[in-house]
Short mmCIF file of C-alpha atoms in Angstrom, two decimals:
data_model
loop_
_atom_site.label_atom_id
_atom_site.label_comp_id
_atom_site.label_asym_id
_atom_site.label_seq_id
_atom_site.Cartn_x
_atom_site.Cartn_y
_atom_site.Cartn_z
CA MET B 1319 -1.83 22.33 21.10
CA GLU B 1320 1.85 22.41 22.02
CA LYS B 1321 1.91 18.61 21.99
CA VAL B 1322 0.45 18.64 18.45
CA ASP B 1323 3.06 21.15 17.27
CA ALA B 1324 5.86 19.06 18.76
CA LEU B 1325 4.46 15.95 17.09
CA VAL B 1326 4.26 17.73 13.72
CA GLU B 1327 7.93 18.71 14.03
CA ARG B 1328 8.90 15.17 14.94
CA LEU B 1329 6.92 13.57 12.11
CA ALA B 1330 8.22 16.07 9.57
CA GLN B 1331 11.78 15.02 10.39
CA ASP B 1332 10.94 11.36 9.76
CA THR B 1333 10.55 11.45 6.00
CA LEU B 1334 12.35 8.23 5.21
CA PRO B 1335 11.25 7.21 1.73
CA LEU B 1336 8.47 4.63 1.83
CA ARG B 1337 7.71 2.38 -1.08
CA PRO B 1338 4.54 3.89 -2.53
CA ALA B 1339 1.50 1.62 -2.70
CA PRO B 1340 0.75 0.46 -6.23
CA HIS B 1341 -2.39 1.57 -8.00
CA PRO B 1342 -5.28 -0.65 -6.80
CA TYR B 1343 -5.84 -2.01 -10.32
CA LYS B 1344 -2.21 -3.07 -10.42
CA LEU B 1345 -2.50 -4.61 -6.97
CA GLY B 1346 -5.69 -6.45 -7.92
CA LEU B 1347 -4.12 -7.62 -11.15
CA SER B 1348 -1.14 -9.04 -9.28
CA TRP B 1349 -3.52 -11.06 -7.11
CA LEU B 1350 -5.44 -12.24 -10.15
CA LEU B 1351 -2.30 -13.31 -11.97
CA GLY B 1352 -1.10 -15.10 -8.84
CA ALA B 1353 -4.49 -16.79 -8.47
CA ALA B 1354 -4.47 -17.83 -12.14
CA ALA B 1355 -1.01 -19.38 -11.75
CA TYR B 1356 -2.12 -21.11 -8.55
CA LEU B 1357 -5.25 -22.42 -10.27
CA VAL B 1358 -3.28 -23.80 -13.21
CA ILE B 1359 -0.74 -25.48 -10.91
CA SER B 1360 -3.54 -26.92 -8.73
CA LEU B 1361 -5.34 -28.29 -11.78
CA VAL B 1362 -2.13 -29.76 -13.17
CA VAL B 1363 -1.45 -31.44 -9.83
CA SER B 1364 -5.01 -32.58 -9.05
CA GLY B 1365 -6.19 -33.04 -12.64
CA VAL B 1366 -9.06 -31.52 -14.62
CA ARG B 1367 -12.29 -33.50 -14.82
CA PRO B 1368 -11.94 -35.90 -17.78
CA ASP B 1369 -15.13 -34.70 -19.53
CA TRP B 1370 -14.38 -30.98 -19.18
CA LEU B 1371 -14.50 -30.22 -22.92
CA GLN B 1372 -17.92 -31.82 -23.23
CA GLN B 1373 -19.22 -30.22 -20.03
CA LEU B 1374 -18.14 -26.77 -21.13
CA GLN B 1375 -20.70 -26.96 -23.93
CA HIS B 1376 -23.52 -26.65 -21.36
CA PRO B 1377 -24.70 -23.03 -21.23
CA TRP B 1378 -25.54 -23.11 -17.50
CA LEU B 1379 -22.06 -24.34 -16.61
CA GLN B 1380 -20.58 -21.72 -18.93
CA ALA B 1381 -22.60 -19.02 -17.17
CA GLU B 1382 -21.59 -20.41 -13.76
CA LEU B 1383 -17.88 -20.43 -14.62
CA ILE B 1384 -17.98 -16.99 -16.22
CA LEU B 1385 -19.67 -15.59 -13.13
CA LEU B 1386 -17.15 -17.31 -10.86
CA VAL B 1387 -14.32 -15.73 -12.82
CA LEU B 1388 -16.08 -12.36 -12.62
CA MET B 1389 -16.45 -12.88 -8.86
CA CYS B 1390 -12.70 -13.47 -8.63
CA VAL B 1391 -11.96 -10.34 -10.65
CA SER B 1392 -14.42 -8.13 -8.80
CA THR B 1393 -13.41 -9.31 -5.32
CA ALA B 1394 -9.72 -8.89 -6.16
CA LEU B 1395 -10.25 -5.32 -7.39
CA SER B 1396 -12.60 -4.57 -4.52
CA ALA B 1397 -10.10 -5.85 -1.92
CA ALA B 1398 -7.37 -3.82 -3.62
CA VAL B 1399 -9.46 -0.65 -3.45
CA LEU B 1400 -10.32 -1.37 0.19
CA ALA B 1401 -6.60 -1.44 1.01
CA PHE B 1402 -6.57 2.37 0.75
CA PRO B 1403 -8.02 4.62 3.46
CA ASP B 1404 -10.21 6.47 0.94
CA MET B 1405 -10.82 3.38 -1.21
CA HIS B 1406 -8.78 5.23 -3.83
CA GLN B 1407 -11.98 7.22 -4.30
CA ARG B 1408 -13.51 4.32 -6.15
CA GLY B 1409 -15.95 3.15 -3.51
CA TRP B 1410 -18.42 1.92 -6.14
CA LEU B 1411 -16.06 -0.95 -6.94
CA THR B 1412 -16.66 -2.47 -3.52
CA ARG B 1413 -20.35 -2.94 -4.33
CA VAL B 1414 -19.74 -4.88 -7.56
CA PRO B 1415 -19.12 -8.28 -5.86
CA LEU B 1416 -22.46 -7.96 -4.06
CA VAL B 1417 -24.28 -7.36 -7.34
CA LEU B 1418 -22.44 -10.26 -8.97
CA PHE B 1419 -23.21 -12.52 -6.03
CA GLY B 1420 -26.90 -11.70 -6.53
CA VAL B 1421 -26.70 -12.46 -10.26
CA PHE B 1422 -24.78 -15.62 -9.46
CA GLY B 1423 -27.54 -16.73 -7.07
CA VAL B 1424 -30.19 -16.16 -9.74
CA ILE B 1425 -28.15 -18.07 -12.35
CA MET B 1426 -27.67 -21.00 -9.98
CA LEU B 1427 -31.40 -21.11 -9.20
CA LEU B 1428 -32.19 -21.08 -12.93
CA ALA B 1429 -29.61 -23.82 -13.52
CA TRP B 1430 -31.21 -25.86 -10.74
CA HIS B 1431 -34.64 -25.34 -12.33
CA ALA B 1432 -33.26 -26.41 -15.71
CA ASP B 1433 -31.62 -29.52 -14.22
CA GLN B 1434 -34.41 -31.89 -15.39
CA PRO B 1435 -34.27 -34.76 -14.69
CA PRO B 1436 -31.95 -33.79 -11.82
CA ALA B 1437 -28.45 -35.22 -11.96
CA PRO B 1438 -27.86 -37.71 -9.13
CA LEU B 1439 -26.43 -36.28 -5.92
CA PRO B 1440 -22.89 -37.47 -5.26
CA ILE B 1441 -22.23 -39.57 -2.15
CA HIS B 1442 -19.99 -36.97 -0.55
CA SER B 1443 -21.23 -33.66 0.78
CA PHE B 1444 -19.27 -31.35 3.13
CA GLU B 1445 -15.98 -32.73 1.82
CA CYS B 1446 -16.36 -30.33 -1.10
CA THR B 1447 -16.59 -27.33 1.22
CA LEU B 1448 -13.50 -28.53 3.06
CA SER B 1449 -11.61 -29.01 -0.21
CA ILE B 1450 -12.50 -25.50 -1.35
CA LEU B 1451 -11.44 -24.09 2.01
CA ALA B 1452 -8.15 -25.97 1.84
CA ALA B 1453 -7.53 -24.70 -1.68
CA ALA B 1454 -8.44 -21.16 -0.62
CA LEU B 1455 -6.06 -21.05 2.34
CA LEU B 1456 -2.98 -19.99 0.42
CA PRO B 1457 -4.63 -17.22 -1.65
CA ALA B 1458 -6.41 -15.97 1.48
CA ALA B 1459 -3.19 -15.81 3.48
CA TRP B 1460 -1.44 -14.03 0.62
CA VAL B 1461 -4.14 -11.39 0.11
CA VAL B 1462 -4.58 -10.73 3.84
CA TYR B 1463 -0.82 -10.50 4.29
CA THR B 1464 -0.58 -8.00 1.42
CA LEU B 1465 -3.51 -5.98 2.74
CA ARG B 1466 -1.74 -5.61 6.07
CA ARG B 1467 0.98 -3.58 4.34
CA TYR B 1468 -1.52 -0.86 3.42
CA ALA B 1469 -3.99 1.12 5.45
CA SER B 1470 -7.56 -0.03 5.12
CA THR B 1471 -10.11 1.97 7.03
CA HIS B 1472 -12.81 -0.59 6.21
CA VAL B 1473 -11.07 -3.54 7.78
CA ARG B 1474 -14.13 -5.78 8.12
CA ARG B 1475 -15.18 -5.32 4.51
CA ALA B 1476 -11.60 -5.75 3.33
CA GLY B 1477 -11.27 -9.02 5.27
CA SER B 1478 -14.57 -10.32 3.96
CA THR B 1479 -13.75 -9.42 0.36
CA ALA B 1480 -10.29 -10.97 0.61
CA LEU B 1481 -11.71 -14.25 1.85
CA LEU B 1482 -14.43 -14.24 -0.80
CA PHE B 1483 -11.76 -13.79 -3.45
CA ALA B 1484 -9.79 -16.76 -2.09
CA PHE B 1485 -12.93 -18.89 -1.78
CA SER B 1486 -13.92 -18.07 -5.37
CA VAL B 1487 -10.52 -19.27 -6.54
CA GLY B 1488 -10.99 -22.50 -4.56
CA ALA B 1489 -14.54 -22.94 -5.89
CA LEU B 1490 -13.33 -22.44 -9.46
CA TRP B 1491 -10.65 -25.06 -8.97
CA LEU B 1492 -13.07 -27.64 -7.56
CA ARG B 1493 -15.65 -26.98 -10.27
CA LEU B 1494 -13.06 -27.76 -12.93
CA HIS B 1495 -11.64 -30.73 -11.03
CA GLU B 1496 -14.65 -32.59 -9.60
CA VAL B 1497 -16.76 -34.90 -11.74
CA ASN B 1498 -20.15 -33.79 -10.55
CA ASP B 1499 -23.21 -32.54 -12.41
CA SER B 1500 -25.64 -32.07 -9.53
CA VAL B 1501 -26.59 -28.42 -9.37
CA MET B 1502 -28.22 -29.00 -5.98
CA HIS B 1503 -24.96 -30.34 -4.56
CA VAL B 1504 -22.99 -27.45 -6.01
CA ILE B 1505 -25.38 -24.89 -4.54
CA LEU B 1506 -25.43 -26.55 -1.13
CA TRP B 1507 -21.79 -27.46 -0.63
CA HIS B 1508 -19.86 -25.17 -3.00
CA TYR B 1509 -21.61 -21.83 -3.02
CA LEU B 1510 -23.78 -21.46 0.08
CA PRO B 1511 -20.70 -21.74 2.32
CA MET B 1512 -19.54 -18.55 0.58
CA ILE B 1513 -21.94 -16.64 2.81
CA ALA B 1514 -20.33 -18.13 5.92
CA VAL B 1515 -16.88 -17.37 4.54
CA GLY B 1516 -17.86 -13.76 3.87
CA TRP B 1517 -19.13 -13.57 7.44
CA LEU B 1518 -15.91 -15.09 8.78
CA GLY B 1519 -13.95 -12.56 6.75
CA LEU B 1520 -15.50 -9.73 8.75
CA SER B 1521 -13.82 -11.10 11.89
CA VAL B 1522 -10.58 -11.85 10.06
CA GLY B 1523 -10.48 -8.25 8.86
CA GLN B 1524 -11.25 -6.93 12.31
CA LYS B 1525 -8.47 -9.03 13.83
CA TRP B 1526 -5.74 -8.94 11.19
CA LEU B 1527 -6.18 -5.75 9.24
CA ARG B 1528 -6.22 -3.21 12.05
CA TRP B 1529 -3.24 -0.87 12.00
CA MET Q 668 -12.16 25.58 2.44
CA PRO Q 669 -11.57 24.15 -1.07
CA GLU Q 670 -8.59 26.54 -1.45
CA GLN Q 671 -7.13 25.09 1.73
CA VAL Q 672 -7.70 21.54 0.49
CA ASP Q 673 -6.07 22.38 -2.81
CA SER Q 674 -3.10 23.85 -1.04
CA LEU Q 675 -2.98 20.72 1.13
CA THR Q 676 -2.90 18.53 -1.95
CA LEU Q 677 -0.08 20.61 -3.38
CA LEU Q 678 1.81 20.49 -0.09
CA MET Q 679 1.41 16.73 0.10
CA GLN Q 680 2.70 16.39 -3.46
CA LYS Q 681 5.81 18.33 -2.40
CA ALA Q 682 6.03 16.29 0.81
CA LEU Q 683 5.94 13.06 -1.15
CA ALA Q 684 8.83 14.39 -3.20
CA GLY Q 685 10.83 14.71 0.04
CA ASP Q 686 10.19 18.34 1.07
CA LYS Q 687 10.23 18.26 4.89
CA GLY Q 688 9.00 21.86 5.24
CA ALA Q 689 6.02 21.18 3.00
CA TYR Q 690 5.23 18.06 4.99
CA ALA Q 691 5.34 19.95 8.31
CA GLU Q 692 3.04 22.60 6.85
CA ALA Q 693 0.69 19.94 5.48
CA LEU Q 694 0.51 18.27 8.92
CA ARG Q 695 -0.15 21.63 10.61
CA LEU Q 696 -2.92 22.53 8.14
CA THR Q 697 -4.40 19.05 8.52
CA ALA Q 698 -4.48 19.51 12.30
CA GLN Q 699 -6.28 22.83 11.81
CA LEU Q 700 -8.71 21.19 9.40
CA LEU Q 701 -9.49 18.27 11.71
CA ARG Q 702 -9.71 20.07 15.06
CA PRO Q 703 -13.26 21.47 14.51
CA TYR Q 704 -14.38 18.10 13.10
CA LEU Q 705 -13.24 16.33 16.27
CA SER Q 706 -14.39 19.08 18.64
CA LYS Q 707 -17.93 18.67 17.35
CA ARG Q 708 -17.86 14.96 18.16
CA LEU Q 709 -15.93 14.83 21.44
CA ASN Q 710 -16.54 16.60 24.72
CA ALA Q 711 -13.18 17.00 26.35
CA ALA Q 712 -10.50 19.18 24.77
CA SER Q 713 -7.85 16.75 26.02
CA GLU Q 714 -9.59 13.94 24.11
CA VAL Q 715 -9.56 16.07 20.94
CA ASP Q 716 -5.84 16.72 21.35
CA ASP Q 717 -5.03 13.06 21.98
CA LEU Q 718 -7.07 11.85 19.04
CA LEU Q 719 -5.69 14.52 16.76
CA GLN Q 720 -2.18 13.30 17.54
CA GLU Q 721 -3.23 9.75 16.89
CA ILE Q 722 -4.69 10.75 13.52
CA LEU Q 723 -1.53 12.62 12.53
CA ILE Q 724 0.56 9.55 13.40
CA SER Q 725 -1.83 7.34 11.38
CA MET Q 726 -1.62 9.75 8.46
CA HIS Q 727 2.15 9.56 8.68
CA LYS Q 728 2.10 5.75 8.79
CA ALA Q 729 -0.29 5.55 5.83
CA ARG Q 730 1.34 8.24 3.69
CA HIS Q 731 2.53 5.60 1.21
CA THR Q 732 -1.15 5.02 0.28
CA TYR Q 733 -1.52 8.61 -0.91
CA ASP Q 734 -0.10 9.35 -4.33
CA GLY Q 735 -0.80 13.08 -4.61
CA GLN Q 736 -2.85 12.45 -7.74
CA ARG Q 737 -6.25 12.44 -6.08
CA PRO Q 738 -7.85 14.93 -3.64
CA PHE Q 739 -6.23 14.86 -0.25
CA LYS Q 740 -9.27 15.70 1.88
CA PRO Q 741 -11.23 12.42 1.38
CA TRP Q 742 -8.06 10.47 2.16
CA VAL Q 743 -7.30 12.27 5.41
CA PHE Q 744 -10.93 12.38 6.54
CA ALA Q 745 -11.23 8.62 5.96
CA ILE Q 746 -8.32 8.14 8.37
CA ALA Q 747 -9.79 10.62 10.84
CA ARG Q 748 -13.19 8.90 10.76
CA PHE Q 749 -11.54 5.50 11.22
CA ARG Q 750 -9.60 6.64 14.28
CA LEU Q 751 -12.61 8.47 15.68
CA GLN Q 752 -14.74 5.32 15.38
CA ASP Q 753 -11.98 3.35 17.11
CA HIS Q 754 -11.83 5.88 19.88
CA LEU Q 755 -15.61 5.96 20.36
CA ARG Q 756 -15.85 2.17 20.20
CA ALA Q 757 -13.22 1.85 22.92
CA HIS Q 758 -14.92 4.55 24.94
CA TYR Q 759 -18.36 2.95 24.84
CA ALA Q 760 -16.95 -0.53 25.37
CA ASP Q 761 -15.37 0.59 28.61
CA PRO Q 762 -17.73 -0.53 31.40
CA LEU Q 763 -16.14 1.98 33.75
CA ARG Q 764 -16.78 5.01 31.54
CA HIS Q 765 -19.46 6.31 33.94
CA ALA Q 766 -17.45 5.39 37.00
CA VAL Q 767 -16.44 8.16 39.35
CA ASP Q 768 -13.14 8.08 41.13
CA TRP Q 769 -14.25 7.66 44.74
CA ASP Q 770 -10.90 8.77 46.05
CA GLU Q 771 -11.46 12.17 44.48
CA ILE Q 772 -14.98 12.34 45.86
CA GLU Q 773 -13.77 11.34 49.28
CA GLU Q 774 -11.25 14.13 49.21
CA THR Q 775 -13.86 16.63 48.12
CA ARG Q 776 -16.43 15.50 50.61
CA GLU Q 777 -13.96 15.50 53.45
CA ALA Q 778 -12.83 18.91 52.41
CA ASP Q 779 -16.42 20.13 52.46
CA VAL Q 780 -17.01 18.59 55.82
CA THR Q 781 -13.93 19.87 57.55
CA GLU Q 782 -13.21 23.14 55.82
CA THR Q 783 -15.59 25.98 56.35
CA ALA Q 784 -15.20 29.66 55.83
CA ILE Q 785 -16.64 30.36 59.27
CA ARG Q 786 -14.76 29.40 62.41
CA TYR Q 787 -16.45 26.90 64.69
CA GLU Q 788 -16.02 29.08 67.75
CA SER Q 789 -17.91 31.99 66.17
CA ILE Q 790 -21.09 29.95 65.71
CA THR Q 791 -21.22 27.88 68.88
CA ALA Q 792 -24.54 29.50 69.81
CA GLN Q 793 -26.16 28.26 66.59
CA ILE Q 794 -24.54 24.85 66.96
CA GLY Q 795 -26.10 24.62 70.36
CA GLN Q 796 -29.52 24.79 68.68
CA LEU Q 797 -28.79 21.68 66.61
CA PRO Q 798 -29.84 18.18 67.65
CA GLU Q 799 -27.35 16.70 70.10
CA LYS Q 800 -25.83 14.21 67.69
CA GLN Q 801 -25.32 16.73 64.87
CA ALA Q 802 -23.75 19.18 67.30
CA ALA Q 803 -21.41 16.46 68.57
CA ILE Q 804 -20.39 15.56 65.03
CA LEU Q 805 -19.61 19.17 64.15
CA GLN Q 806 -17.67 19.59 67.37
CA LEU Q 807 -15.54 16.53 66.66
CA LEU Q 808 -15.02 17.49 63.03
CA HIS Q 809 -14.33 21.18 63.41
CA GLN Q 810 -13.18 21.76 66.94
CA GLU Q 811 -11.20 18.62 67.58
CA GLY Q 812 -10.11 18.01 63.98
CA TYR Q 813 -11.17 14.40 63.55
CA THR Q 814 -11.90 13.01 60.10
CA ALA Q 815 -15.37 11.75 59.21
CA ARG Q 816 -14.15 8.18 59.52
CA GLU Q 817 -12.71 8.78 63.00
CA VAL Q 818 -15.89 10.53 64.10
CA GLY Q 819 -17.84 7.53 62.87
CA GLU Q 820 -15.66 5.16 64.87
CA ARG Q 821 -16.08 7.24 68.03
CA LEU Q 822 -19.82 7.59 67.71
CA GLY Q 823 -20.47 4.09 66.40
CA MET Q 824 -21.73 5.38 63.06
CA LYS Q 825 -20.81 4.65 59.49
CA GLU Q 826 -18.58 7.21 57.82
CA SER Q 827 -21.25 7.98 55.24
CA ALA Q 828 -23.84 8.52 57.98
CA VAL Q 829 -21.49 11.01 59.65
CA LYS Q 830 -21.17 12.91 56.39
CA VAL Q 831 -24.89 12.95 55.81
CA ALA Q 832 -25.54 14.16 59.35
CA ALA Q 833 -22.89 16.85 58.92
CA HIS Q 834 -24.49 18.04 55.69
CA ARG Q 835 -27.89 18.21 57.33
CA ALA Q 836 -26.37 20.17 60.17
CA TYR Q 837 -24.83 22.61 57.69
CA LYS Q 838 -28.20 23.15 56.06
CA VAL Q 839 -29.83 23.98 59.36
CA LEU Q 840 -26.89 26.17 60.33
CA ARG Q 841 -27.06 28.03 57.04
CA LYS Q 842 -30.70 28.80 57.60
CA LEU Q 843 -30.06 29.93 61.16
CA LEU Q 844 -27.18 32.15 60.11
CA ASP Q 845 -29.10 33.60 57.16
CA ARG Q 846 -31.94 34.49 59.47
CA GLU Q 847 -29.58 36.20 61.91
CA TRP Q 848 -27.71 38.11 59.21
CA LYS Q 849 -30.97 39.39 57.77
CA LYS Q 850 -31.87 40.79 61.18
#
């Protein structure tokens, strides 16, 4: 008890002003704006697929892209909320990406069903996953680095959500860059690896977000 | 309890504005609030104290994530739960958590073997009734002052066997003495 009292006295003397954490919506928005800028720069550098205007007329691709954007938004806000010990008392936000991922899965299955006759599979396969991972590295490092400045008490979930956000940004970039209409390929090499990335994020969070 | 939480929120608002006294009071009240929570989940009082200190330090480190605009209790309990889980995880991951310090046991056992409330000389008659080996062990331990290990070396026995034999001898002696005292 005496030790606790002494500690209280010591801590009370150390009230150096700390920069207060921003509101999670503000934090999430900063990540989203950064990701948007990164996406634009990446597309300018790598180039948008030449038939993008025509392709955007397809309702399944529209739904896919809208859901990918929503995944980015929801994972960014979710990771921002998870940066706070009490999730800023908005724990419900952390469940939104899961719901969206479910909807996304259903949409992709419907798109695959509607892909008749199926578009030819491209020659490449895992290269797409590697490209997305490479594109996601910078956003992932940025979000994890920022998260380390706060005090997450759900480090595994925070790590997983941060990596899913980065991977969604990478997936969005590749979808707008790659000339490919095979839904099967996209499911197999663009979106299924998301599950592995989410899994990997649990370990990243455990290792890098402890404080 | 809600009144205390409200006062804590108010104190934290003042603390965030730079009031050192309010911060000290908030930390003290938080310690009071968390102690029963930890006591219910941990056995040793020393563990509760150590963890409580760790939580207060964590709260101090994470104070920039509390803005004073939302209830304080969920924030501080989230930190407490996080640190408690860490503590329990480390505890259960420790393969030696059930281990007993043999040095301590040795000391205790040797103390039991060599220190008795009754003097050896006053019970020589009863010792004479013991089997020869047990009597010899007690003589070496209590009359000549050897340790269990030394007795073992002299009699060609393991130290543990000496201790076991000594304990058996004590049991018999206790019975003999009880019987005599009852008379």
